[in-house]
Amino acid sequence: MVQPLRLGLAGLGTVGIGVVKIVQRQADLITARTGRSVVITAVSARDPQKNRDADLSAYAWETDPVALAQREDVDVFIEVMGGHEGPAKAATEAAIAAGKDVVTANKALLAHHGQALALAAEAAGRVIRFEAAVAGGIPVIKALTEGLAGNQIRRVMGVMNGTCNYILTRMANAGLPYEVVFEEARQLGYLEADPNLDVGGIDAGHKLSLLASIAFGTQVAFDHVELEGIGNVSIEDINLADDMGYHIKLLGVAQMSGRGLEQRMTPCLVPAESPFGQLQGGTNMVMLEGDSVGQIVLRGPGAGEGPTASAVMGDVIDIARGLRLPTFGQPATVLKPAIPAKSATPAPYYLRMTLLDKPGALAKIATCLGEAGISIDQMRQINQPGGQDDDAIVIFVTHKAAPADITHALSRFEATGVLVGQPVAIRIEEL
């Protein structure tokens, strides 16, 4: 008789309780699909007395997740605590050392320590699965490691932070400024304890670095992701983009060029009628481009109890079925160190700046653009409602320009003496 697969669950927050519910509710279905039963034997959380929306009475309790990871009655250690240091890292390392397989939803842990953990797990004959760490309920890891394994991946692109997408679409739909919607998201509990993880692009950057490792056969290189959050996106930018047929999204792009691995997570203008442009609320979307398959688009809920727990259990069921793959699709020993490369693909850019009403002000800015080799496609001047009489918002849309040329032009603007505040430059991504 096949023995049950025994789970040790560390973390009883939203995702952890979601896992408990699926194991309890779908026990017969899981057994039918795997040929063995899957049971939770022990759990770990800081406060055993806390009221939780699930019956946990049948499980052994450990207040120390490391002790849970080392229990003899645990085959698979599930880590849904979060954090890239401290208990999550210590318990994951302890689980591998104790001969356990690991399933985690912790994108930060793998973005910072993925290569070392993968080496340790594979040396011990164990697996680390992390479908829930990227894009919630969307099976994008499985798509890359299995369904598209016969493809040379050319590009990975995605909207992978539901909080940022909620803020940007809420601003657009309600006409509200960033600061108001940010506070609204905080009150609704959408933001991390450190909001910059969300709005600064860090959370989404973690996810992009994991996808890039699988897609391009490199060691995880989160430190090389070009990051820019959404804090400088104004309601004026959103409205003006809409007038031009675009929406603004926090978009991640990873691709391998002849110079190295390009990874960026930045606000972009995307065509309003494109799949990314139509993405609303907390929904995530990932586009994968392979040499044989072309482009495929995966869309779904990027967070939440059910979707993320669903992804966790997908990994658990694969382990129960005996499916054992290297952590990042190839053995960690053969993954190449990523050679970082700044994005160099030319694209149109949206530029917004406030200029003093001085003679020749506009000409000075145009000269800076010309000297940087950037040609102007459109220009618009907007008087500020309630603003200073001598200030005006000026919008430029450029023809395709190299990112380095845009950066060079922006660096020259300050010396003109005609700017009020900092200019905003947003790439227009032609999907």
GROMACS .gro file of C-alpha atoms in nm:
model
  431
    1MET     CA    1   0.000   0.000   0.000
    2VAL     CA    2   0.133   0.344  -0.095
    3GLN     CA    3   0.213   0.555   0.208
    4PRO     CA    4   0.052   0.900   0.244
    5LEU     CA    5   0.253   1.205   0.148
    6ARG     CA    6   0.294   1.394   0.475
    7LEU     CA    7   0.306   1.774   0.475
    8GLY     CA    8   0.453   2.013   0.727
    9LEU     CA    9   0.302   2.359   0.681
   10ALA     CA   10   0.495   2.665   0.803
   11GLY     CA   11   0.280   2.976   0.802
   12LEU     CA   12  -0.091   2.997   0.875
   13GLY     CA   13  -0.178   3.327   0.717
   14THR     CA   14  -0.401   3.369   0.415
   15VAL     CA   15  -0.214   3.124   0.192
   16GLY     CA   16  -0.145   2.867   0.462
   17ILE     CA   17  -0.511   2.846   0.560
   18GLY     CA   18  -0.598   2.817   0.192
   19VAL     CA   19  -0.371   2.511   0.170
   20VAL     CA   20  -0.538   2.356   0.475
   21LYS     CA   21  -0.881   2.404   0.317
   22ILE     CA   22  -0.781   2.241  -0.011
   23VAL     CA   23  -0.621   1.941   0.161
   24GLN     CA   24  -0.930   1.891   0.375
   25ARG     CA   25  -1.192   1.963   0.110
   26GLN     CA   26  -1.033   1.782  -0.183
   27ALA     CA   27  -0.882   1.479  -0.008
   28ASP     CA   28  -1.061   1.219  -0.225
   29LEU     CA   29  -0.994   1.407  -0.549
   30ILE     CA   30  -0.622   1.445  -0.468
   31THR     CA   31  -0.593   1.073  -0.388
   32ALA     CA   32  -0.765   0.982  -0.714
   33ARG     CA   33  -0.529   1.204  -0.913
   34THR     CA   34  -0.204   1.102  -0.743
   35GLY     CA   35  -0.263   0.743  -0.637
   36ARG     CA   36  -0.180   0.824  -0.276
   37SER     CA   37  -0.333   1.030  -0.001
   38VAL     CA   38  -0.189   1.370   0.092
   39VAL     CA   39  -0.218   1.471   0.457
   40ILE     CA   40  -0.099   1.751   0.682
   41THR     CA   41   0.076   1.611   0.989
   42ALA     CA   42   0.212   1.926   1.153
   43VAL     CA   43   0.193   2.304   1.126
   44SER     CA   44   0.390   2.599   1.254
   45ALA     CA   45   0.287   2.951   1.349
   46ARG     CA   46   0.387   3.204   1.614
   47ASP     CA   47   0.053   3.199   1.796
   48PRO     CA   48  -0.123   2.860   1.834
   49GLN     CA   49  -0.415   3.031   2.011
   50LYS     CA   50  -0.504   3.269   1.732
   51ASN     CA   51  -0.851   3.221   1.587
   52ARG     CA   52  -0.815   3.093   1.229
   53ASP     CA   53  -1.077   3.007   0.971
   54ALA     CA   54  -0.999   2.634   0.962
   55ASP     CA   55  -1.001   2.326   1.186
   56LEU     CA   56  -0.639   2.264   1.286
   57SER     CA   57  -0.707   2.035   1.582
   58ALA     CA   58  -0.576   1.721   1.412
   59TYR     CA   59  -0.229   1.863   1.347
   60ALA     CA   60   0.081   1.871   1.566
   61TRP     CA   61   0.204   2.223   1.645
   62GLU     CA   62   0.554   2.364   1.630
   63THR     CA   63   0.620   2.726   1.719
   64ASP     CA   64   0.966   2.695   1.560
   65PRO     CA   65   0.950   2.634   1.183
   66VAL     CA   66   1.299   2.479   1.190
   67ALA     CA   67   1.169   2.212   1.429
   68LEU     CA   68   0.878   2.153   1.193
   69ALA     CA   69   1.116   2.113   0.899
   70GLN     CA   70   1.311   1.847   1.089
   71ARG     CA   71   1.018   1.631   1.202
   72GLU     CA   72   1.033   1.266   1.103
   73ASP     CA   73   0.664   1.263   1.011
   74VAL     CA   74   0.708   1.533   0.743
   75ASP     CA   75   0.797   1.444   0.382
   76VAL     CA   76   0.732   1.783   0.221
   77PHE     CA   77   0.801   2.114   0.393
   78ILE     CA   78   0.565   2.391   0.277
   79GLU     CA   79   0.696   2.741   0.348
   80VAL     CA   80   0.443   3.022   0.319
   81MET     CA   81   0.580   3.253   0.588
   82GLY     CA   82   0.758   3.504   0.364
   83GLY     CA   83   1.080   3.701   0.408
   84HIS     CA   84   1.416   3.630   0.245
   85GLU     CA   85   1.611   3.596   0.570
   86GLY     CA   86   1.536   3.475   0.922
   87PRO     CA   87   1.297   3.185   0.993
   88ALA     CA   88   1.196   3.124   0.630
   89LYS     CA   89   1.555   3.080   0.512
   90ALA     CA   90   1.665   2.884   0.819
   91ALA     CA   91   1.368   2.647   0.801
   92THR     CA   92   1.407   2.588   0.427
   93GLU     CA   93   1.774   2.506   0.470
   94ALA     CA   94   1.690   2.277   0.762
   95ALA     CA   95   1.426   2.095   0.556
   96ILE     CA   96   1.673   2.027   0.273
   97ALA     CA   97   1.938   1.910   0.519
   98ALA     CA   98   1.681   1.676   0.675
   99GLY     CA   99   1.597   1.521   0.339
  100LYS     CA  100   1.264   1.693   0.276
  101ASP     CA  101   1.125   1.826  -0.048
  102VAL     CA  102   1.025   2.194  -0.032
  103VAL     CA  103   0.727   2.382  -0.172
  104THR     CA  104   0.737   2.759  -0.123
  105ALA     CA  105   0.543   3.071  -0.217
  106ASN     CA  106   0.839   3.289  -0.119
  107LYS     CA  107   0.965   3.481  -0.422
  108ALA     CA  108   1.200   3.700  -0.215
  109LEU     CA  109   1.375   3.398  -0.064
  110LEU     CA  110   1.445   3.247  -0.406
  111ALA     CA  111   1.532   3.578  -0.570
  112HIS     CA  112   1.806   3.633  -0.312
  113HIS     CA  113   1.914   3.275  -0.232
  114GLY     CA  114   1.771   3.060  -0.512
  115GLN     CA  115   2.101   2.939  -0.655
  116ALA     CA  116   2.243   2.829  -0.319
  117LEU     CA  117   1.918   2.659  -0.217
  118ALA     CA  118   1.889   2.484  -0.554
  119LEU     CA  119   2.245   2.354  -0.529
  120ALA     CA  120   2.181   2.222  -0.178
  121ALA     CA  121   1.849   2.060  -0.272
  122GLU     CA  122   1.977   1.893  -0.586
  123ALA     CA  123   2.290   1.766  -0.409
  124ALA     CA  124   2.061   1.606  -0.149
  125GLY     CA  125   1.832   1.459  -0.415
  126ARG     CA  126   1.546   1.687  -0.311
  127VAL     CA  127   1.327   1.925  -0.509
  128ILE     CA  128   1.220   2.285  -0.453
  129ARG     CA  129   0.893   2.382  -0.618
  130PHE     CA  130   0.770   2.743  -0.626
  131GLU     CA  131   0.475   2.786  -0.862
  132ALA     CA  132   0.297   3.000  -0.600
  133ALA     CA  133   0.588   3.245  -0.584
  134VAL     CA  134   0.516   3.393  -0.929
  135ALA     CA  135   0.181   3.531  -1.048
  136GLY     CA  136  -0.038   3.361  -0.789
  137GLY     CA  137  -0.268   3.105  -0.947
  138ILE     CA  138  -0.122   3.130  -1.299
  139PRO     CA  139   0.084   2.814  -1.379
  140VAL     CA  140   0.365   3.006  -1.545
  141ILE     CA  141   0.651   2.807  -1.387
  142LYS     CA  142   0.501   2.483  -1.514
  143ALA     CA  143   0.453   2.641  -1.857
  144LEU     CA  144   0.821   2.731  -1.879
  145THR     CA  145   0.972   2.416  -1.726
  146GLU     CA  146   0.739   2.166  -1.892
  147GLY     CA  147   0.503   2.286  -2.165
  148LEU     CA  148   0.762   2.508  -2.338
  149ALA     CA  149   1.068   2.299  -2.256
  150GLY     CA  150   1.131   2.239  -2.626
  151ASN     CA  151   1.143   2.612  -2.706
  152GLN     CA  152   1.426   2.860  -2.706
  153ILE     CA  153   1.263   3.138  -2.505
  154ARG     CA  154   1.307   3.477  -2.666
  155ARG     CA  155   1.124   3.704  -2.425
  156VAL     CA  156   0.928   3.703  -2.101
  157MET     CA  157   0.692   3.993  -2.031
  158GLY     CA  158   0.437   4.043  -1.758
  159VAL     CA  159   0.224   4.247  -1.522
  160MET     CA  160   0.302   4.062  -1.201
  161ASN     CA  161   0.201   4.282  -0.910
  162GLY     CA  162  -0.173   4.301  -0.852
  163THR     CA  163  -0.147   4.592  -0.609
  164CYS     CA  164   0.025   4.815  -0.866
  165ASN     CA  165  -0.224   4.715  -1.133
  166TYR     CA  166  -0.510   4.790  -0.893
  167ILE     CA  167  -0.368   5.135  -0.816
  168LEU     CA  168  -0.309   5.226  -1.180
  169THR     CA  169  -0.649   5.104  -1.303
  170ARG     CA  170  -0.829   5.262  -1.007
  171MET     CA  171  -0.661   5.595  -1.084
  172ALA     CA  172  -0.768   5.565  -1.447
  173ASN     CA  173  -1.126   5.455  -1.382
  174ALA     CA  174  -1.202   5.694  -1.096
  175GLY     CA  175  -0.984   5.990  -1.198
  176LEU     CA  176  -0.813   5.987  -0.859
  177PRO     CA  177  -0.453   6.094  -0.786
  178TYR     CA  178  -0.189   5.842  -0.685
  179GLU     CA  179  -0.175   5.950  -0.320
  180VAL     CA  180  -0.549   5.895  -0.271
  181VAL     CA  181  -0.552   5.550  -0.431
  182PHE     CA  182  -0.235   5.449  -0.248
  183GLU     CA  183  -0.404   5.522   0.085
  184GLU     CA  184  -0.716   5.342  -0.031
  185ALA     CA  185  -0.507   5.034  -0.114
  186ARG     CA  186  -0.346   5.053   0.230
  187GLN     CA  187  -0.686   5.066   0.402
  188LEU     CA  188  -0.804   4.766   0.200
  189GLY     CA  189  -0.498   4.565   0.308
  190TYR     CA  190  -0.358   4.534  -0.046
  191LEU     CA  191  -0.014   4.673   0.040
  192GLU     CA  192   0.276   4.485   0.199
  193ALA     CA  193   0.391   4.593   0.545
  194ASP     CA  194   0.669   4.771   0.354
  195PRO     CA  195   0.465   4.932   0.071
  196ASN     CA  196   0.778   4.990  -0.137
  197LEU     CA  197   0.793   4.616  -0.204
  198ASP     CA  198   0.478   4.667  -0.409
  199VAL     CA  199   0.482   5.022  -0.548
  200GLY     CA  200   0.860   5.028  -0.583
  201GLY     CA  201   0.851   4.729  -0.818
  202ILE     CA  202   1.058   4.507  -0.588
  203ASP     CA  203   0.801   4.228  -0.548
  204ALA     CA  204   0.743   4.213  -0.923
  205GLY     CA  205   1.119   4.231  -0.984
  206HIS     CA  206   1.169   3.924  -0.766
  207LYS     CA  207   0.921   3.734  -0.983
  208LEU     CA  208   1.077   3.851  -1.308
  209SER     CA  209   1.423   3.736  -1.197
  210LEU     CA  210   1.290   3.385  -1.125
  211LEU     CA  211   1.121   3.359  -1.465
  212ALA     CA  212   1.436   3.487  -1.638
  213SER     CA  213   1.648   3.219  -1.469
  214ILE     CA  214   1.424   2.943  -1.603
  215ALA     CA  215   1.376   3.101  -1.944
  216PHE     CA  216   1.741   3.171  -2.019
  217GLY     CA  217   1.930   2.911  -1.816
  218THR     CA  218   2.104   3.158  -1.587
  219GLN     CA  219   2.153   3.187  -1.215
  220VAL     CA  220   1.892   3.410  -1.051
  221ALA     CA  221   2.010   3.770  -1.079
  222PHE     CA  222   1.761   3.993  -0.899
  223ASP     CA  223   2.033   4.249  -0.824
  224HIS     CA  224   2.058   4.314  -1.198
  225VAL     CA  225   1.690   4.395  -1.252
  226GLU     CA  226   1.635   4.758  -1.354
  227LEU     CA  227   1.365   4.873  -1.112
  228GLU     CA  228   1.136   5.174  -1.125
  229GLY     CA  229   0.814   5.192  -0.928
  230ILE     CA  230   0.487   5.368  -0.998
  231GLY     CA  231   0.520   5.653  -0.746
  232ASN     CA  232   0.599   5.913  -1.014
  233VAL     CA  233   0.300   5.823  -1.234
  234SER     CA  234   0.048   6.106  -1.205
  235ILE     CA  235  -0.319   6.119  -1.291
  236GLU     CA  236  -0.218   6.362  -1.567
  237ASP     CA  237   0.006   6.093  -1.716
  238ILE     CA  238  -0.276   5.840  -1.704
  239ASN     CA  239  -0.525   6.079  -1.866
  240LEU     CA  240  -0.284   6.190  -2.135
  241ALA     CA  241  -0.189   5.830  -2.212
  242ASP     CA  242  -0.557   5.746  -2.243
  243ASP     CA  243  -0.605   6.031  -2.489
  244MET     CA  244  -0.332   5.880  -2.705
  245GLY     CA  245  -0.479   5.529  -2.691
  246TYR     CA  246  -0.252   5.388  -2.419
  247HIS     CA  247  -0.276   5.265  -2.061
  248ILE     CA  248   0.007   5.269  -1.808
  249LYS     CA  249   0.118   4.938  -1.653
  250LEU     CA  250   0.407   4.827  -1.433
  251LEU     CA  251   0.555   4.592  -1.692
  252GLY     CA  252   0.840   4.346  -1.654
  253VAL     CA  253   1.048   4.243  -1.954
  254ALA     CA  254   1.335   3.994  -1.967
  255GLN     CA  255   1.524   3.897  -2.279
  256MET     CA  256   1.868   3.771  -2.374
  257SER     CA  257   2.067   3.991  -2.609
  258GLY     CA  258   2.416   3.959  -2.751
  259ARG     CA  259   2.536   4.179  -2.465
  260GLY     CA  260   2.376   3.977  -2.186
  261LEU     CA  261   2.054   3.938  -1.990
  262GLU     CA  262   1.820   4.236  -1.993
  263GLN     CA  263   1.573   4.254  -1.703
  264ARG     CA  264   1.358   4.557  -1.629
  265MET     CA  265   1.048   4.623  -1.423
  266THR     CA  266   0.925   4.972  -1.503
  267PRO     CA  267   0.607   5.166  -1.582
  268CYS     CA  268   0.526   5.150  -1.955
  269LEU     CA  269   0.259   5.279  -2.187
  270VAL     CA  270   0.091   4.986  -2.364
  271PRO     CA  271  -0.181   4.999  -2.632
  272ALA     CA  272  -0.520   5.026  -2.461
  273GLU     CA  273  -0.669   4.751  -2.679
  274SER     CA  274  -0.384   4.504  -2.617
  275PRO     CA  275  -0.425   4.218  -2.365
  276PHE     CA  276  -0.200   4.404  -2.120
  277GLY     CA  277  -0.386   4.730  -2.176
  278GLN     CA  278  -0.719   4.570  -2.091
  279LEU     CA  279  -0.592   4.412  -1.768
  280GLN     CA  280  -0.795   4.540  -1.473
  281GLY     CA  281  -0.760   4.535  -1.093
  282GLY     CA  282  -0.541   4.277  -0.923
  283THR     CA  283  -0.525   4.041  -1.220
  284ASN     CA  284  -0.181   3.928  -1.343
  285MET     CA  285  -0.073   3.847  -1.697
  286VAL     CA  286   0.244   3.688  -1.835
  287MET     CA  287   0.347   3.661  -2.200
  288LEU     CA  288   0.602   3.396  -2.297
  289GLU     CA  289   0.761   3.400  -2.642
  290GLY     CA  290   0.930   3.089  -2.779
  291ASP     CA  291   1.098   3.020  -3.110
  292SER     CA  292   0.855   2.741  -3.200
  293VAL     CA  293   0.534   2.831  -3.018
  294GLY     CA  294   0.543   3.206  -3.079
  295GLN     CA  295   0.366   3.410  -2.812
  296ILE     CA  296   0.136   3.267  -2.548
  297VAL     CA  297  -0.045   3.476  -2.287
  298LEU     CA  298  -0.140   3.349  -1.941
  299ARG     CA  299  -0.390   3.552  -1.739
  300GLY     CA  300  -0.539   3.503  -1.394
  301PRO     CA  301  -0.555   3.605  -1.028
  302GLY     CA  302  -0.214   3.707  -0.902
  303ALA     CA  303  -0.276   3.668  -0.529
  304GLY     CA  304  -0.532   3.568  -0.269
  305GLU     CA  305  -0.607   3.266  -0.054
  306GLY     CA  306  -0.755   3.036  -0.317
  307PRO     CA  307  -0.535   3.110  -0.621
  308THR     CA  308  -0.204   3.101  -0.433
  309ALA     CA  309  -0.298   2.792  -0.233
  310SER     CA  310  -0.404   2.630  -0.560
  311ALA     CA  311  -0.052   2.685  -0.695
  312VAL     CA  312   0.103   2.542  -0.377
  313MET     CA  313  -0.110   2.231  -0.406
  314GLY     CA  314  -0.025   2.192  -0.775
  315ASP     CA  315   0.339   2.153  -0.669
  316VAL     CA  316   0.248   1.915  -0.386
  317ILE     CA  317   0.049   1.697  -0.625
  318ASP     CA  318   0.340   1.684  -0.871
  319ILE     CA  319   0.563   1.558  -0.589
  320ALA     CA  320   0.300   1.303  -0.489
  321ARG     CA  321   0.294   1.180  -0.849
  322GLY     CA  322   0.672   1.142  -0.849
  323LEU     CA  323   0.753   1.433  -1.083
  324ARG     CA  324   1.098   1.559  -0.991
  325LEU     CA  325   1.257   1.846  -1.186
  326PRO     CA  326   1.556   2.072  -1.116
  327THR     CA  327   1.456   2.388  -0.934
  328PHE     CA  328   1.507   2.623  -1.228
  329GLY     CA  329   1.444   2.374  -1.509
  330GLN     CA  330   1.811   2.277  -1.551
  331PRO     CA  331   2.052   2.141  -1.288
  332ALA     CA  332   2.178   2.426  -1.073
  333THR     CA  333   2.536   2.317  -1.142
  334VAL     CA  334   2.503   2.408  -1.511
  335LEU     CA  335   2.323   2.741  -1.472
  336LYS     CA  336   2.541   3.021  -1.602
  337PRO     CA  337   2.605   3.342  -1.408
  338ALA     CA  338   2.391   3.608  -1.570
  339ILE     CA  339   2.584   3.877  -1.756
  340PRO     CA  340   2.379   4.191  -1.687
  341ALA     CA  341   2.292   4.417  -1.976
  342LYS     CA  342   2.102   4.743  -1.972
  343SER     CA  343   1.800   4.748  -2.197
  344ALA     CA  344   1.905   4.886  -2.533
  345THR     CA  345   1.605   4.808  -2.754
  346PRO     CA  346   1.484   5.138  -2.906
  347ALA     CA  347   1.125   5.239  -2.838
  348PRO     CA  348   0.911   5.553  -2.844
  349TYR     CA  349   0.902   5.743  -2.515
  350TYR     CA  350   0.647   5.963  -2.341
  351LEU     CA  351   0.816   6.261  -2.173
  352ARG     CA  352   0.635   6.496  -1.933
  353MET     CA  353   0.788   6.803  -1.777
  354THR     CA  354   0.687   7.137  -1.632
  355LEU     CA  355   0.860   7.439  -1.787
  356LEU     CA  356   0.892   7.796  -1.671
  357ASP     CA  357   0.737   8.044  -1.913
  358LYS     CA  358   1.071   8.183  -2.027
  359PRO     CA  359   1.166   8.287  -2.379
  360GLY     CA  360   1.328   7.995  -2.558
  361ALA     CA  361   1.243   7.741  -2.286
  362LEU     CA  362   1.087   7.496  -2.526
  363ALA     CA  363   1.370   7.544  -2.773
  364LYS     CA  364   1.627   7.455  -2.508
  365ILE     CA  365   1.452   7.126  -2.432
  366ALA     CA  366   1.416   7.049  -2.802
  367THR     CA  367   1.787   7.119  -2.848
  368CYS     CA  368   1.875   6.872  -2.571
  369LEU     CA  369   1.664   6.607  -2.741
  370GLY     CA  370   1.818   6.679  -3.079
  371GLU     CA  371   2.173   6.666  -2.946
  372ALA     CA  372   2.091   6.324  -2.794
  373GLY     CA  373   1.976   6.203  -3.136
  374ILE     CA  374   1.607   6.193  -3.039
  375SER     CA  375   1.341   6.311  -3.280
  376ILE     CA  376   0.999   6.433  -3.168
  377ASP     CA  377   0.682   6.269  -3.298
  378GLN     CA  378   0.427   6.472  -3.100
  379MET     CA  379   0.434   6.771  -2.867
  380ARG     CA  380   0.158   6.917  -2.653
  381GLN     CA  381   0.151   7.206  -2.405
  382ILE     CA  382  -0.104   7.202  -2.123
  383ASN     CA  383  -0.180   7.489  -1.888
  384GLN     CA  384  -0.200   7.376  -1.529
  385PRO     CA  385  -0.540   7.428  -1.364
  386GLY     CA  386  -0.468   7.624  -1.049
  387GLY     CA  387  -0.097   7.627  -1.124
  388GLN     CA  388   0.145   7.914  -1.142
  389ASP     CA  389   0.083   8.156  -1.429
  390ASP     CA  390   0.438   8.109  -1.553
  391ASP     CA  391   0.436   7.725  -1.548
  392ALA     CA  392   0.317   7.492  -1.822
  393ILE     CA  393   0.314   7.116  -1.862
  394VAL     CA  394   0.476   7.003  -2.185
  395ILE     CA  395   0.436   6.652  -2.326
  396PHE     CA  396   0.664   6.500  -2.588
  397VAL     CA  397   0.619   6.167  -2.763
  398THR     CA  398   0.941   6.067  -2.932
  399HIS     CA  399   1.010   5.846  -3.227
  400LYS     CA  400   1.198   5.527  -3.139
  401ALA     CA  401   1.500   5.609  -2.926
  402ALA     CA  402   1.759   5.406  -2.741
  403PRO     CA  403   1.713   5.409  -2.361
  404ALA     CA  404   2.068   5.541  -2.320
  405ASP     CA  405   1.986   5.839  -2.542
  406ILE     CA  406   1.676   5.917  -2.335
  407THR     CA  407   1.884   5.902  -2.017
  408HIS     CA  408   2.144   6.131  -2.175
  409ALA     CA  409   1.879   6.386  -2.274
  410LEU     CA  410   1.722   6.384  -1.927
  411SER     CA  411   2.061   6.449  -1.771
  412ARG     CA  412   2.101   6.759  -1.989
  413PHE     CA  413   1.759   6.905  -1.911
  414GLU     CA  414   1.857   7.023  -1.562
  415ALA     CA  415   2.130   7.250  -1.697
  416THR     CA  416   1.878   7.441  -1.908
  417GLY     CA  417   1.735   7.622  -1.604
  418VAL     CA  418   1.381   7.602  -1.741
  419LEU     CA  419   1.249   7.297  -1.557
  420VAL     CA  420   1.016   7.298  -1.256
  421GLY     CA  421   1.066   6.971  -1.068
  422GLN     CA  422   1.180   6.646  -1.227
  423PRO     CA  423   1.080   6.528  -1.576
  424VAL     CA  424   0.902   6.196  -1.621
  425ALA     CA  425   1.002   5.953  -1.894
  426ILE     CA  426   0.791   5.643  -1.964
  427ARG     CA  427   0.869   5.389  -2.232
  428ILE     CA  428   0.597   5.308  -2.487
  429GLU     CA  429   0.602   4.932  -2.531
  430GLU     CA  430   0.484   4.825  -2.874
  431LEU     CA  431   0.345   4.478  -2.808
   0.00000   0.00000   0.00000
